[in-house]
Short mmCIF file of C-alpha atoms (C1' of nucleotides) in Angstrom, two decimals:
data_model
loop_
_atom_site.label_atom_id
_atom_site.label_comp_id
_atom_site.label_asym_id
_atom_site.label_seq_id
_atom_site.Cartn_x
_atom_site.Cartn_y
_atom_site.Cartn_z
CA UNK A 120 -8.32 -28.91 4.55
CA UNK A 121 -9.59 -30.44 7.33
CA UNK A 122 -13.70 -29.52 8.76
CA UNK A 123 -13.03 -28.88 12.12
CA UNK A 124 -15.85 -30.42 14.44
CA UNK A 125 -17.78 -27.06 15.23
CA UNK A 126 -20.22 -26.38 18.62
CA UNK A 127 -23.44 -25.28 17.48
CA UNK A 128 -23.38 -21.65 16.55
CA UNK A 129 -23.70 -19.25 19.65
CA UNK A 130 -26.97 -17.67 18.85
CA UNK A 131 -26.29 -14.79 21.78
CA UNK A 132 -23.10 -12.97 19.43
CA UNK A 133 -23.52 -9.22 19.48
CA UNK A 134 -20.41 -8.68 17.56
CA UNK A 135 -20.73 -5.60 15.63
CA UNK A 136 -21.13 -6.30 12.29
CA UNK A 137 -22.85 -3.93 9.28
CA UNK A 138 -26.63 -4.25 10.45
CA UNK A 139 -26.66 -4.31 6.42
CA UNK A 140 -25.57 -7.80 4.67
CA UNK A 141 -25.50 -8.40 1.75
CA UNK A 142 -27.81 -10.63 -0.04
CA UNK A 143 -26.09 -12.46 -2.59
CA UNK A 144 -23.82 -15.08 -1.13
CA UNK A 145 -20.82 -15.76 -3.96
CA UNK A 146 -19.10 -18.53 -1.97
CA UNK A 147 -20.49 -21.39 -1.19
CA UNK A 148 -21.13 -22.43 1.97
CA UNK A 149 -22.40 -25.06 3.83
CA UNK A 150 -25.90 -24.80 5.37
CA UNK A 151 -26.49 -24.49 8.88
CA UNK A 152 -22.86 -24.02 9.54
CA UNK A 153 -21.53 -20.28 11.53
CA UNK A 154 -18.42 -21.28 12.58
CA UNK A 155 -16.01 -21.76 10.30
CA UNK A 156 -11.95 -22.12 10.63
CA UNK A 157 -9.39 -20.20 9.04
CA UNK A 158 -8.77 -22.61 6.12
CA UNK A 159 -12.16 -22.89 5.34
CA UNK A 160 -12.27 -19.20 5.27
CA UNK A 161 -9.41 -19.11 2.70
CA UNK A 162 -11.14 -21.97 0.69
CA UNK A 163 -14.24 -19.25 0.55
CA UNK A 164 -12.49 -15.63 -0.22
CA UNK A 165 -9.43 -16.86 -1.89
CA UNK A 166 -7.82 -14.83 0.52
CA UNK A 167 -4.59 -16.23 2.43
CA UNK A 168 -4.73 -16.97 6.58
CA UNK A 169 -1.47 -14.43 6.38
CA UNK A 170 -3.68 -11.64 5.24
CA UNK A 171 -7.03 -12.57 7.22
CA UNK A 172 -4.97 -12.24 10.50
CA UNK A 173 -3.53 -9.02 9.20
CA UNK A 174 -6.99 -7.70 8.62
CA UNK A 175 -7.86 -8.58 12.42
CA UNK A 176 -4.50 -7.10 13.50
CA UNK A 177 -5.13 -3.88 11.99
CA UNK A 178 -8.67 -3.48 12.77
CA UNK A 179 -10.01 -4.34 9.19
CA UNK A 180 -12.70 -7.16 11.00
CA UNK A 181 -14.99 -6.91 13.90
CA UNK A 182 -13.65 -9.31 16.22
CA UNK A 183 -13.70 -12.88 15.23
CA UNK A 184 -14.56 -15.43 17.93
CA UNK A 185 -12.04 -17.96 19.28
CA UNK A 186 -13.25 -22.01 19.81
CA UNK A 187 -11.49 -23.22 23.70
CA UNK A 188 -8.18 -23.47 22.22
CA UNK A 189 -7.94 -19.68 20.96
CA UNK A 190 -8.44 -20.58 17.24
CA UNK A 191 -10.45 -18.21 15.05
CA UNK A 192 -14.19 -19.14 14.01
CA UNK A 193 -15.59 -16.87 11.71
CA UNK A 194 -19.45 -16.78 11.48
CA UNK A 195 -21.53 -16.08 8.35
CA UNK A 196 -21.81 -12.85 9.27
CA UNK A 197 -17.77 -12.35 8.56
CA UNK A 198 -17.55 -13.96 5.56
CA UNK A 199 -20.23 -11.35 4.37
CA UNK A 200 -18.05 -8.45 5.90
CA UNK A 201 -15.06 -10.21 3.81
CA UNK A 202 -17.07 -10.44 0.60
CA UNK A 203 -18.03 -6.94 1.01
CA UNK A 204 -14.15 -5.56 1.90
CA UNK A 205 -13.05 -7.81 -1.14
CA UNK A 206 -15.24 -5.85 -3.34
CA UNK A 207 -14.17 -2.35 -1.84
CA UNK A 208 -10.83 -3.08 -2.57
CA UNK A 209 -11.77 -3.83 -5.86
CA UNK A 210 -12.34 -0.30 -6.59
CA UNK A 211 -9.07 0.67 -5.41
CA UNK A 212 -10.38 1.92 -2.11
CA UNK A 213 -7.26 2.41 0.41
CA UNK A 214 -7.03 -0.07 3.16
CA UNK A 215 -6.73 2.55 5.59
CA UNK A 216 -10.55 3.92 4.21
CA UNK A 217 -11.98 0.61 4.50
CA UNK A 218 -10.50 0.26 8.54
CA UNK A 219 -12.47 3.72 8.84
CA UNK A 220 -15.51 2.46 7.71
CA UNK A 221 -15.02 -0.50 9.66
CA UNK A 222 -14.60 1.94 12.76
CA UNK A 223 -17.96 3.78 12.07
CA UNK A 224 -19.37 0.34 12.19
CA UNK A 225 -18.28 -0.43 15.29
CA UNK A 226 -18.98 2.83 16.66
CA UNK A 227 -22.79 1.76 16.19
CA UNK A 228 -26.28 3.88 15.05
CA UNK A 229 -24.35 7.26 15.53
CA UNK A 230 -22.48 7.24 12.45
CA UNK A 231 -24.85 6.16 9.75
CA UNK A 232 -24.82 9.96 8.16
CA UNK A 233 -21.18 9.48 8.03
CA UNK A 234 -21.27 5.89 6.76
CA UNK A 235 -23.77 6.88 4.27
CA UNK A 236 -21.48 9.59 2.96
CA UNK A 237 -18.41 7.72 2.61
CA UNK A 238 -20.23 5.19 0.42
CA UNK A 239 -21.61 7.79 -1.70
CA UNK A 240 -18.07 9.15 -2.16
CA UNK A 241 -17.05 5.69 -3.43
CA UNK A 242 -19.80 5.30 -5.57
CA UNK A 243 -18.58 8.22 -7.45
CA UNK A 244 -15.23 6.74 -7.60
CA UNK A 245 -16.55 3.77 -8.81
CA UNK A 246 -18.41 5.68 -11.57
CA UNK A 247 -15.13 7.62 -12.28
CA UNK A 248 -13.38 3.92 -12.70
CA UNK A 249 -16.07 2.51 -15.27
CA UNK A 250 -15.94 5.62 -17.43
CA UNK A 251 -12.46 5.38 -17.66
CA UNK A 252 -12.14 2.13 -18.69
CA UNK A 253 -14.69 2.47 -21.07
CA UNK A 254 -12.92 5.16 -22.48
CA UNK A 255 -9.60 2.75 -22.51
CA UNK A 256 -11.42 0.05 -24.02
CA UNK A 257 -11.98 2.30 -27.12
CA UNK A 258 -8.75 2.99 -27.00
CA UNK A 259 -7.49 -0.98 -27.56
CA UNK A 260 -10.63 -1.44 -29.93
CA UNK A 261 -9.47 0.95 -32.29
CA UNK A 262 -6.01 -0.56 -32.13
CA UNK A 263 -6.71 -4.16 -31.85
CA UNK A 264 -8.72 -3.28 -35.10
CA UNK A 265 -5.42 -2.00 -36.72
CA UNK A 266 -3.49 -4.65 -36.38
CA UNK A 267 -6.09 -7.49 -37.09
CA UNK A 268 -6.67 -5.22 -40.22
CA UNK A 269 -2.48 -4.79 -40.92
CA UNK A 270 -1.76 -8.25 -40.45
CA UNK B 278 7.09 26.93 -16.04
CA UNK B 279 9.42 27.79 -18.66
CA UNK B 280 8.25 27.50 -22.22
CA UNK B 281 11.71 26.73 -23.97
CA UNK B 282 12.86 28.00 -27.19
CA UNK B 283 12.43 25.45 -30.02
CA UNK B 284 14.35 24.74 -33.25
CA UNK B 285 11.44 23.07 -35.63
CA UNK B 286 10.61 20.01 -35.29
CA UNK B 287 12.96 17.81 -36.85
CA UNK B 288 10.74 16.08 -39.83
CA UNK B 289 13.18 13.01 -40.04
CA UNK B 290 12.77 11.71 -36.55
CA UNK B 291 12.13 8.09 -37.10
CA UNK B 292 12.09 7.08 -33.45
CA UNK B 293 10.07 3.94 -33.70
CA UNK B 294 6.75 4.57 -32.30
CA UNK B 295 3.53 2.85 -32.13
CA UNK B 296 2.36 3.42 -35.17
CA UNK B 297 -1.22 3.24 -34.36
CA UNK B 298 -1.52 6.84 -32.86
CA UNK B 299 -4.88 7.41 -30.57
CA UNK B 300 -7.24 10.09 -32.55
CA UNK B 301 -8.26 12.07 -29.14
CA UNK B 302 -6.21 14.46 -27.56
CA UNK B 303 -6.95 14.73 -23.91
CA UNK B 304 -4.40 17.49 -22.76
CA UNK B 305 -4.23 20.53 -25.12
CA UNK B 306 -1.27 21.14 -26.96
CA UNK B 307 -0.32 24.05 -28.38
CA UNK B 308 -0.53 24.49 -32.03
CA UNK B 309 2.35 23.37 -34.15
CA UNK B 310 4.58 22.33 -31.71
CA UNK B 311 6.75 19.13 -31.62
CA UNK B 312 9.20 19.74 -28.73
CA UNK B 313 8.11 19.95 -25.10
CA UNK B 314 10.16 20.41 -22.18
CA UNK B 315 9.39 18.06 -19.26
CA UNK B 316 7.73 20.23 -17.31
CA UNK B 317 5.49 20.94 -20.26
CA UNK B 318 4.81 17.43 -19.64
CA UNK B 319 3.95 17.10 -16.61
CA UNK B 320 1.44 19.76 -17.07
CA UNK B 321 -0.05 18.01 -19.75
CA UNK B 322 0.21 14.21 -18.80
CA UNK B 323 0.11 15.09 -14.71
CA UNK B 324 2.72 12.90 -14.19
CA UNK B 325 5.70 13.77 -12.04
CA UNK B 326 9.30 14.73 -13.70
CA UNK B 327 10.60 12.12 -11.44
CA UNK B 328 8.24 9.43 -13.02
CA UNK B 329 8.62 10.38 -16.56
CA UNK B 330 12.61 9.74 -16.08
CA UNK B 331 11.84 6.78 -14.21
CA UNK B 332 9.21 5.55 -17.37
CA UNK B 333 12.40 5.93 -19.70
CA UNK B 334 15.16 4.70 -17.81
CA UNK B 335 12.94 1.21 -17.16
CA UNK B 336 12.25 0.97 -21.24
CA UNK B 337 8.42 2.38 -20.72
CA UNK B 338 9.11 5.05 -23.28
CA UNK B 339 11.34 4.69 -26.57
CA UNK B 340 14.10 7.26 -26.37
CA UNK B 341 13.00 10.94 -25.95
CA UNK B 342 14.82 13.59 -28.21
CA UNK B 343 17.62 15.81 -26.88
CA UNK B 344 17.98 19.44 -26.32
CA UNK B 345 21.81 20.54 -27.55
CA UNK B 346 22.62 21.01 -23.80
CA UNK B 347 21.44 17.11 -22.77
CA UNK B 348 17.88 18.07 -21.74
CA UNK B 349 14.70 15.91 -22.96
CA UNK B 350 12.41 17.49 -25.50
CA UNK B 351 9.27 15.27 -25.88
CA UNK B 352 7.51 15.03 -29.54
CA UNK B 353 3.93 14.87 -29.91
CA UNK B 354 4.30 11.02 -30.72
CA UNK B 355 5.47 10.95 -27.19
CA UNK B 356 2.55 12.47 -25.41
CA UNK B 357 0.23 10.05 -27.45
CA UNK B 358 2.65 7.60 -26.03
CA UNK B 359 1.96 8.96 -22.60
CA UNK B 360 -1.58 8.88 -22.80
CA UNK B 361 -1.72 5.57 -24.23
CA UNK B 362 0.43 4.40 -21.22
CA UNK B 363 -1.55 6.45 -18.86
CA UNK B 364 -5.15 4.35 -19.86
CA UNK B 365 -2.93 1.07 -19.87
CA UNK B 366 -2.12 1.68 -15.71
CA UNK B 367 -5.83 2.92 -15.15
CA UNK B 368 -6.00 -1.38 -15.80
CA UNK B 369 -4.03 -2.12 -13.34
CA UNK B 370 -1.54 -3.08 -15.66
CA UNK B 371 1.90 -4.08 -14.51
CA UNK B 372 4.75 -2.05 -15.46
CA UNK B 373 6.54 -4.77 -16.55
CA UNK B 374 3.78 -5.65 -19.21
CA UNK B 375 3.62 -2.44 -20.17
CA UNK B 376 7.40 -2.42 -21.13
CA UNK B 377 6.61 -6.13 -22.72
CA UNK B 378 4.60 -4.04 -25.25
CA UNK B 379 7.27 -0.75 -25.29
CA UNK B 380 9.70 -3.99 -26.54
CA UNK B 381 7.21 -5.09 -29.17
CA UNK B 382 6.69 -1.63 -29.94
CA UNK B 383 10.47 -1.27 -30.53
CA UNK B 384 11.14 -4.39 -32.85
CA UNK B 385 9.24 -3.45 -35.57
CA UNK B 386 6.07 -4.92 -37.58
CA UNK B 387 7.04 -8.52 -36.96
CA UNK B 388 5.51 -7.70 -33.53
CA UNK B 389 2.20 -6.98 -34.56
CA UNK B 390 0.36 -10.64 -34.23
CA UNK B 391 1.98 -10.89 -30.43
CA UNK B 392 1.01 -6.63 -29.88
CA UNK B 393 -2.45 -8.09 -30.98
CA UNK B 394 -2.79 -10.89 -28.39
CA UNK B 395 -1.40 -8.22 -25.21
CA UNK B 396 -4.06 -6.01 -26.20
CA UNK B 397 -7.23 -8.38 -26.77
CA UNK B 398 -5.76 -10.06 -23.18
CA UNK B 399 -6.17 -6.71 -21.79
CA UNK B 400 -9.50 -5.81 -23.07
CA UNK B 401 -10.71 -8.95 -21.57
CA UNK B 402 -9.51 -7.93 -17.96
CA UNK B 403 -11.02 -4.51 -18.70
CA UNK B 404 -14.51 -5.86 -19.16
CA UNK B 405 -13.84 -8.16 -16.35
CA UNK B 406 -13.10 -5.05 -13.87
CA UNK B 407 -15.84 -3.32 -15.72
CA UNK B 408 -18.14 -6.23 -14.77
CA UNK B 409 -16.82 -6.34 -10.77
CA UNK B 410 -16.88 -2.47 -10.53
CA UNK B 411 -21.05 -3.16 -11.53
CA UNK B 412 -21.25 -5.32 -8.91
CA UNK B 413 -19.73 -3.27 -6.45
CA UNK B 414 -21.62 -0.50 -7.39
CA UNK B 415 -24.80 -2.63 -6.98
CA UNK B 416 -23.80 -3.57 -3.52
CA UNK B 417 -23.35 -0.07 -2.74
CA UNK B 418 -26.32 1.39 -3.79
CA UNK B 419 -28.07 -1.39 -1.47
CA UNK B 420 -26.35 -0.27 1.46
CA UNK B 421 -26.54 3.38 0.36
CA UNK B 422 -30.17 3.22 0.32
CA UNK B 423 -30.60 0.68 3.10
CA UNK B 424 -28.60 4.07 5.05
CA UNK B 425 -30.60 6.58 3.25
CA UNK B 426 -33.97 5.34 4.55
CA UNK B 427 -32.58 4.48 8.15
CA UNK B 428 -31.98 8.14 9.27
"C1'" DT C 250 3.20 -41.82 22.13
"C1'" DA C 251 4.37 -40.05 18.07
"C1'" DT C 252 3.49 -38.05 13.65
"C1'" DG C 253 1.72 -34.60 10.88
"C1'" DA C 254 -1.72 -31.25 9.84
"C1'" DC C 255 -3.36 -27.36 11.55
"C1'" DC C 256 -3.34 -23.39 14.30
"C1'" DT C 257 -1.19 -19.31 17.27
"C1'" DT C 258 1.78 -14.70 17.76
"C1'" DC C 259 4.94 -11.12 16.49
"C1'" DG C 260 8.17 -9.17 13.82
"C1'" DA C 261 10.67 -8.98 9.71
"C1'" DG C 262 10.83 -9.30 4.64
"C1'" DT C 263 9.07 -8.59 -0.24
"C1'" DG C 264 7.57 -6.46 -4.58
"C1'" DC C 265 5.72 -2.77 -6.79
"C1'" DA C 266 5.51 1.86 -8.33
"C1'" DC C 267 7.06 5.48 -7.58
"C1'" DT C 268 9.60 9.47 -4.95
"C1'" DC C 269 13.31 11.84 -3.37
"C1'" DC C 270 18.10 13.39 -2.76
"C1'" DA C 271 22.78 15.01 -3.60
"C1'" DG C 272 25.66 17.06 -6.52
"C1'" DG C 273 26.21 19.37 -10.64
"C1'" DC C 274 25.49 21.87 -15.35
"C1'" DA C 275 23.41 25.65 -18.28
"C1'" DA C 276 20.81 29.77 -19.23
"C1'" DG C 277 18.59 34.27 -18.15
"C1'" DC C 278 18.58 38.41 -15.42
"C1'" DG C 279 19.98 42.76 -12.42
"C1'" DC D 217 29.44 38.53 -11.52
"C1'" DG D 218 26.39 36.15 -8.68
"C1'" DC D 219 21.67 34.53 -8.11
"C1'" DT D 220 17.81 31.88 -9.41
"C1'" DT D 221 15.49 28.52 -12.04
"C1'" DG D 222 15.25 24.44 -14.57
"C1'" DC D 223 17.14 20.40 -15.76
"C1'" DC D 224 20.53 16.38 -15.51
"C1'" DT D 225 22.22 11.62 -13.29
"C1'" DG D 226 22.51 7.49 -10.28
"C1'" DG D 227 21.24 5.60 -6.38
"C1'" DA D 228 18.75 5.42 -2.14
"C1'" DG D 229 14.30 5.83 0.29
"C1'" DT D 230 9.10 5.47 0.88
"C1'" DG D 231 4.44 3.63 1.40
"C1'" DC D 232 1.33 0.23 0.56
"C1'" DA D 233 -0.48 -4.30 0.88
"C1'" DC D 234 0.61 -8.05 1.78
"C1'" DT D 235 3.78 -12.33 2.73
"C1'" DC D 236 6.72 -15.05 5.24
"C1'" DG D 237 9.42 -17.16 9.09
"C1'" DA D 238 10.34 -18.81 13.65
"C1'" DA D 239 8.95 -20.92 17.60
"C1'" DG D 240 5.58 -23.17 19.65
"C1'" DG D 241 0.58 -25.07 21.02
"C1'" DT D 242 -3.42 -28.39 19.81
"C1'" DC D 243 -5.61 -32.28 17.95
"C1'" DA D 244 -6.95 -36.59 15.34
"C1'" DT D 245 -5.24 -40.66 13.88
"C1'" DA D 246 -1.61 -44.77 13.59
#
DNA sequence: TATGACCTTCGAGTGCACTCCAGGCAAGCG
DNA sequence: CGCTTGCCTGGAGTGCACTCGAAGGTCATA
């Protein structure tokens, strides 16, 4: 991977973005850095450049800035939208629900009640998820027990 | 549905099952009854007739009984079966593993050290989801209050 | 200036887990 | 007897989430 030489950060970007990042950065990154290229990116999220693109094409990211030759530079503030998507698809959240909520975000202020409520609906899910594989995970106790007992 | 007319359950069936049967019942049965007809079965499991074929024809479930006129009749074994296989996919199991262990399941007790290792392997990516679904559901409640207090 | 690493787009291909369809058999009912 | 319902089979189709390929542009270094 090769660090591209990088402008300093535009400070003026009003790309939409959730008003709400995250605090707890789980890649690391290097300081003082916003613009990063697609390779780096993968190097962060573990994600490939195939499927970052395909999240731009199909509306999954806010739109990622270009350096003079048209190549994507993703800011800080992307990599926490990615962190965040990567953890919504952890729950098994549909691709086309996360687009929505990446919609809402876009559409600005207006739509907090509705952002609000679709995260509340996949907090339940979430809840749903753990109990049930709680409930599995008794399940292969009590037979991982039976055969290190029958063996 | 139809509820079929059963001969009793044939005592002598020794279609090899696991034979570490799971103690719960989730879906009610009724009451001394060995020999469902699929769409028995999907009422209980919730799986589709299409799916339940499809489980046996790719090895998922060890052969199902037969009615004299060529139609399935599922034993209780099999719905514990079933359930099992239901909690396995609520993993995110692959199929294919899943028939791995129908194989195991198949060739007897010699299996029961390698049975062993597929399940502890599971439980270990079961508390590993467990322990991302925590942390999604942390990040959610931060933006779900960060919402709630903004409007 | 040429090589190779990196990037671009768009459209097509892949793998998984179902899901459905066509065509047909068997049983119960008026 | 004919109608309806339920079930059978094998193979084809679907939807999702990527994943890849082709053709070509850009850029740093030899």
């Amino acid at each position: 991977m090769t660090v591209m030489q990088t402008k300093p950060a535009d400070t003026a970007r009003t790309a939409p973005a959730d008003i709400c990042s995250a605090p707890p950065r789980r890649h690391p990154r290097p300081d003082g850095q916003d613009r990063y290229t697609i390779s780096e990116v993968v190097a962060f999220t573990g994600l490939t450049a195939h499927t970052l693109r395909w999240y731009e094409r199909i509306g999954l990211m806010p739109h990622v800035d270009r350096s003079h030759t048209g190549q994507r530079r993703y800011s800080n503030r992307d990599l926490d939208w990615l962190d965040f998507v990567t953890k919504l698809r952890l729950t098994g959240m549909p691709v086309a629900d996360m687009v929505r909520y990446a919609e809402l975000v876009r559409e600005g202020e207006s739509t907090y009640a509705e952002r609000q409520e679709l995260l509340e609906s996949t907090r339940r899910d979430v809840l749903t998820r753990i109990a049930e594989l709680h409930d599995t995970l008794s399940v292969l106790d009590h037979k991982i027990s039976f055969y290190a007992a029958g063996k």
